[in-house]
XYZ file of C-alpha atoms in Angstrom:
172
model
C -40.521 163.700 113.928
C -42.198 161.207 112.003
C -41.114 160.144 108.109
C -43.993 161.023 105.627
C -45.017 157.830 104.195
C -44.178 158.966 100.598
C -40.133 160.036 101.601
C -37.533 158.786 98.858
C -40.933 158.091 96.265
C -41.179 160.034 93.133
C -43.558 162.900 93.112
C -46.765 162.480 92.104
C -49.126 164.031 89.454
C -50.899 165.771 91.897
C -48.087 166.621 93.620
C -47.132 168.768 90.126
C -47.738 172.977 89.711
C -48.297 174.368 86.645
C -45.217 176.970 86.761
C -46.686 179.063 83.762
C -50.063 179.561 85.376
C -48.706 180.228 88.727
C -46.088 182.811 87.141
C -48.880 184.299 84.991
C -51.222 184.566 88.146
C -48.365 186.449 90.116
C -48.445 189.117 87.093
C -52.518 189.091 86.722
C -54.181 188.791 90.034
C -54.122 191.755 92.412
C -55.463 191.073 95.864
C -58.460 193.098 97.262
C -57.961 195.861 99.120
C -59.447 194.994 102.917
C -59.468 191.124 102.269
C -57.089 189.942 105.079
C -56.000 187.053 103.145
C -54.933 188.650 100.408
C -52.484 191.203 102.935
C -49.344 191.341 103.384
C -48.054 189.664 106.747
C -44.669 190.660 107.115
C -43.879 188.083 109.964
C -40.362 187.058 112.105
C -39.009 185.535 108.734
C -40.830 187.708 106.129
C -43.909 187.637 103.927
C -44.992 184.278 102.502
C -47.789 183.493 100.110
C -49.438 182.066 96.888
C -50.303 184.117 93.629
C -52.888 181.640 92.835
C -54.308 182.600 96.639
C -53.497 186.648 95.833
C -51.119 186.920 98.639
C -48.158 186.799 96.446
C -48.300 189.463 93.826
C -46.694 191.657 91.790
C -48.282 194.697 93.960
C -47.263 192.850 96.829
C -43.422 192.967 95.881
C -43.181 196.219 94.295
C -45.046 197.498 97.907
C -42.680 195.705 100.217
C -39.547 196.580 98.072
C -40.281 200.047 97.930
C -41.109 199.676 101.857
C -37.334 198.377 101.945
C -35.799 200.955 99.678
C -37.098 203.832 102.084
C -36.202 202.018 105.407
C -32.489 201.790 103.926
C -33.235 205.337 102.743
C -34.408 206.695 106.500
C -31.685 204.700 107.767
C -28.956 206.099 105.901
C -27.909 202.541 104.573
C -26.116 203.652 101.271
C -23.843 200.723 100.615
C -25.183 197.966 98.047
C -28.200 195.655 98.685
C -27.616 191.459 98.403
C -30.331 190.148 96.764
C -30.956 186.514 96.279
C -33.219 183.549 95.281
C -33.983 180.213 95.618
C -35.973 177.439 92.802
C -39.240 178.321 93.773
C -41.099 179.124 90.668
C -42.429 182.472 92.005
C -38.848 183.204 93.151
C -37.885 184.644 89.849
C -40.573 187.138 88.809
C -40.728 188.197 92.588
C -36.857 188.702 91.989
C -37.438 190.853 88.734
C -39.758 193.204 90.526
C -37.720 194.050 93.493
C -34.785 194.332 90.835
C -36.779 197.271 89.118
C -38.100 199.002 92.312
C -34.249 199.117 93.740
C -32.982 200.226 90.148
C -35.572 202.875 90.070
C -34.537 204.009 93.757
C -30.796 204.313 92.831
C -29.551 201.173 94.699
C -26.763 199.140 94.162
C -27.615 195.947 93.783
C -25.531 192.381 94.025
C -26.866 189.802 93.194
C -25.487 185.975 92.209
C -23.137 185.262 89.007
C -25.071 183.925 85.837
C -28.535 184.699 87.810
C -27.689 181.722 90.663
C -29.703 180.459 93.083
C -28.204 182.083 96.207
C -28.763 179.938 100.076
C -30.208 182.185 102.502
C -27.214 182.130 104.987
C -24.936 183.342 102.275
C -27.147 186.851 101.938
C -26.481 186.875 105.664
C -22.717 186.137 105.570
C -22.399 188.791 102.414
C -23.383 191.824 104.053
C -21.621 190.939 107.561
C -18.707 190.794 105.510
C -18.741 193.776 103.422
C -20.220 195.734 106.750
C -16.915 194.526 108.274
C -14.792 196.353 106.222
C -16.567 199.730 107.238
C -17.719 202.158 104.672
C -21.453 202.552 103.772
C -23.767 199.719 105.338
C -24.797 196.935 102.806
C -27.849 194.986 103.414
C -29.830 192.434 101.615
C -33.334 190.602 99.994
C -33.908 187.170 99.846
C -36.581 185.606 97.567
C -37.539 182.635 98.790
C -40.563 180.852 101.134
C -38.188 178.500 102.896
C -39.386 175.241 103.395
C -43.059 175.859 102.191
C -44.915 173.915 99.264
C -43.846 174.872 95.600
C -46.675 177.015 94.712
C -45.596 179.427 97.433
C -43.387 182.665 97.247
C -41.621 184.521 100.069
C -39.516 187.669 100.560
C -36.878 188.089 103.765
C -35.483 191.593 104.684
C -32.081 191.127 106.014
C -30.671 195.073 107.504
C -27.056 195.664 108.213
C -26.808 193.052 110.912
C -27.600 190.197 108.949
C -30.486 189.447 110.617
C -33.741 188.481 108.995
C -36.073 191.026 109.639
C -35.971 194.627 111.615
C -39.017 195.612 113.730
C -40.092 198.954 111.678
C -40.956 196.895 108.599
C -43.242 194.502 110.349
C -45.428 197.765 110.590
C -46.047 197.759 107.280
Protein backbone atom coordinates (compact mmCIF):
# COMPACT_ATOMS: atom_id res chain seq x y z
CA UNK A 1 0.00 0.00 0.00
CA UNK A 2 1.27 3.20 -0.95
CA UNK A 3 1.81 6.38 1.70
CA UNK A 4 -0.54 9.34 0.74
CA UNK A 5 1.70 12.10 -0.06
CA UNK A 6 0.21 14.36 2.70
CA UNK A 7 0.89 11.45 5.80
CA UNK A 8 2.38 13.10 9.10
CA UNK A 9 1.26 16.94 7.43
CA UNK A 10 -1.25 18.97 9.22
CA UNK A 11 -4.72 18.96 7.85
CA UNK A 12 -5.69 21.29 5.59
CA UNK A 13 -8.50 23.94 5.29
CA UNK A 14 -10.21 22.01 2.93
CA UNK A 15 -9.61 19.10 4.59
CA UNK A 16 -11.96 20.85 7.61
CA UNK A 17 -16.09 19.96 8.21
CA UNK A 18 -18.20 22.26 9.59
CA UNK A 19 -19.45 19.95 12.65
CA UNK A 20 -22.50 22.32 13.39
CA UNK A 21 -23.82 22.21 9.85
CA UNK A 22 -23.25 18.60 9.43
CA UNK A 23 -24.99 17.91 12.97
CA UNK A 24 -27.80 20.35 12.04
CA UNK A 25 -28.21 18.59 8.54
CA UNK A 26 -28.50 15.08 10.32
CA UNK A 27 -31.59 16.69 12.35
CA UNK A 28 -33.10 18.71 9.13
CA UNK A 29 -32.72 16.74 6.00
CA UNK A 30 -34.90 13.67 5.47
CA UNK A 31 -34.04 11.59 2.46
CA UNK A 32 -36.66 10.95 -0.33
CA UNK A 33 -38.60 8.20 -0.27
CA UNK A 34 -37.55 5.96 -3.62
CA UNK A 35 -34.17 7.89 -4.13
CA UNK A 36 -31.66 4.97 -3.81
CA UNK A 37 -29.04 7.16 -2.53
CA UNK A 38 -30.69 8.43 0.08
CA UNK A 39 -31.61 4.39 1.39
CA UNK A 40 -30.52 2.65 3.81
CA UNK A 41 -27.83 -0.10 2.83
CA UNK A 42 -27.45 -2.17 5.68
CA UNK A 43 -24.22 -3.97 4.36
CA UNK A 44 -21.59 -6.86 5.99
CA UNK A 45 -20.42 -4.06 8.51
CA UNK A 46 -23.60 -1.90 8.77
CA UNK A 47 -25.09 1.25 7.30
CA UNK A 48 -22.72 4.09 6.41
CA UNK A 49 -23.51 7.54 5.11
CA UNK A 50 -23.47 11.43 5.07
CA UNK A 51 -26.33 13.78 6.43
CA UNK A 52 -25.16 16.41 4.15
CA UNK A 53 -25.75 13.48 1.24
CA UNK A 54 -29.31 12.37 3.18
CA UNK A 55 -28.12 8.94 3.80
CA UNK A 56 -27.41 9.58 7.36
CA UNK A 57 -30.44 10.88 9.13
CA UNK A 58 -32.29 11.13 11.97
CA UNK A 59 -35.17 8.89 10.19
CA UNK A 60 -32.52 6.73 9.19
CA UNK A 61 -31.46 5.88 12.91
CA UNK A 62 -34.66 5.95 14.60
CA UNK A 63 -35.74 3.25 11.48
CA UNK A 64 -32.78 0.97 11.91
CA UNK A 65 -32.90 1.14 15.80
CA UNK A 66 -36.35 0.33 15.99
CA UNK A 67 -35.49 -2.47 13.23
CA UNK A 68 -32.94 -3.66 16.07
CA UNK A 69 -35.21 -3.32 19.04
CA UNK A 70 -37.79 -5.82 17.35
CA UNK A 71 -35.12 -8.32 16.03
CA UNK A 72 -33.90 -8.55 19.83
CA UNK A 73 -37.64 -8.52 20.56
CA UNK A 74 -38.51 -11.65 17.96
CA UNK A 75 -35.45 -13.14 19.17
CA UNK A 76 -36.14 -13.21 22.69
CA UNK A 77 -32.81 -11.27 23.49
CA UNK A 78 -33.87 -9.66 26.90
CA UNK A 79 -30.53 -9.01 28.51
CA UNK A 80 -29.04 -5.32 28.11
CA UNK A 81 -27.88 -3.78 24.78
CA UNK A 82 -23.91 -2.29 24.52
CA UNK A 83 -24.03 0.68 22.81
CA UNK A 84 -21.05 2.64 21.76
CA UNK A 85 -19.36 5.48 19.75
CA UNK A 86 -16.53 6.70 18.24
CA UNK A 87 -15.31 10.87 17.41
CA UNK A 88 -17.07 11.11 14.38
CA UNK A 89 -19.12 14.20 14.57
CA UNK A 90 -22.36 12.44 13.49
CA UNK A 91 -21.51 9.73 16.05
CA UNK A 92 -23.17 11.57 18.84
CA UNK A 93 -26.61 12.68 17.64
CA UNK A 94 -26.84 9.21 15.82
CA UNK A 95 -26.04 7.91 19.47
CA UNK A 96 -28.89 10.11 21.09
CA UNK A 97 -31.48 8.74 18.74
CA UNK A 98 -30.91 5.11 19.11
CA UNK A 99 -30.67 6.01 22.97
CA UNK A 100 -34.42 7.23 22.80
CA UNK A 101 -35.80 4.49 20.44
CA UNK A 102 -34.23 1.65 22.96
CA UNK A 103 -35.54 3.73 26.07
CA UNK A 104 -38.89 3.93 24.51
CA UNK A 105 -38.78 0.01 23.74
CA UNK A 106 -37.91 -0.88 27.40
CA UNK A 107 -34.22 -1.84 26.83
CA UNK A 108 -31.48 -1.83 29.01
CA UNK A 109 -28.96 -0.03 27.81
CA UNK A 110 -24.92 0.17 28.68
CA UNK A 111 -23.22 2.34 27.44
CA UNK A 112 -19.45 3.95 28.28
CA UNK A 113 -18.64 5.91 31.72
CA UNK A 114 -18.77 9.84 31.43
CA UNK A 115 -20.30 9.36 27.69
CA UNK A 116 -16.69 7.68 26.33
CA UNK A 117 -15.76 6.95 23.15
CA UNK A 118 -16.04 3.13 23.16
CA UNK A 119 -13.48 0.89 20.28
CA UNK A 120 -15.53 -1.33 18.32
CA UNK A 121 -13.89 -4.64 19.55
CA UNK A 122 -14.75 -3.75 23.08
CA UNK A 123 -18.81 -3.80 22.15
CA UNK A 124 -17.81 -7.20 20.82
CA UNK A 125 -15.81 -8.43 23.86
CA UNK A 126 -18.78 -6.87 26.28
CA UNK A 127 -21.55 -8.91 25.27
CA UNK A 128 -19.38 -12.26 24.78
CA UNK A 129 -18.63 -11.71 28.22
CA UNK A 130 -21.80 -11.01 29.88
CA UNK A 131 -23.41 -13.88 27.37
CA UNK A 132 -20.81 -16.10 29.11
CA UNK A 133 -22.15 -15.92 32.31
CA UNK A 134 -25.64 -17.23 31.02
CA UNK A 135 -28.80 -15.47 31.87
CA UNK A 136 -30.68 -13.30 29.29
CA UNK A 137 -28.60 -12.63 25.97
CA UNK A 138 -26.96 -9.10 25.80
CA UNK A 139 -26.15 -7.64 22.53
CA UNK A 140 -24.91 -4.40 21.25
CA UNK A 141 -24.84 -0.93 18.75
CA UNK A 142 -21.95 0.66 17.62
CA UNK A 143 -21.96 4.23 16.22
CA UNK A 144 -19.34 4.67 14.17
CA UNK A 145 -18.31 4.61 10.08
CA UNK A 146 -14.95 2.98 10.67
CA UNK A 147 -12.31 4.22 8.73
CA UNK A 148 -14.43 6.54 6.40
CA UNK A 149 -13.94 10.46 5.92
CA UNK A 150 -15.19 12.73 8.87
CA UNK A 151 -18.34 13.89 7.41
CA UNK A 152 -19.58 10.31 7.44
CA UNK A 153 -21.78 8.39 10.07
CA UNK A 154 -22.25 4.63 10.51
CA UNK A 155 -24.26 2.22 12.68
CA UNK A 156 -23.03 -1.71 13.35
CA UNK A 157 -25.53 -4.31 14.79
CA UNK A 158 -23.61 -6.67 16.86
CA UNK A 159 -26.38 -9.91 18.12
CA UNK A 160 -25.48 -12.22 20.90
CA UNK A 161 -22.45 -13.65 19.19
CA UNK A 162 -20.55 -10.66 18.92
CA UNK A 163 -20.54 -10.59 15.50
CA UNK A 164 -21.17 -7.53 13.40
CA UNK A 165 -24.18 -8.00 11.67
CA UNK A 166 -27.01 -10.98 11.51
CA UNK A 167 -28.55 -11.83 8.10
CA UNK A 168 -32.41 -10.85 8.95
CA UNK A 169 -31.49 -7.18 9.35
CA UNK A 170 -29.76 -6.84 6.05
CA UNK A 171 -33.46 -7.29 4.79
CA UNK A 172 -34.37 -4.26 5.95
Amino acid sequence: MAIHNRAGQPAQQSDLINVAQLTAQYYVLKPEAGNAEHAVKFGTSGHRGSAGRHSFNEPHILAIAQAIAEERAKNGITGPCYVGKDTHALSEPAFISVLEVLAANGVDVIVQENNGFTPTPAVSNAILVHNKKGGPLADGIVITPSHNPPEDGGIKYNPPNGARRIPTLLKW
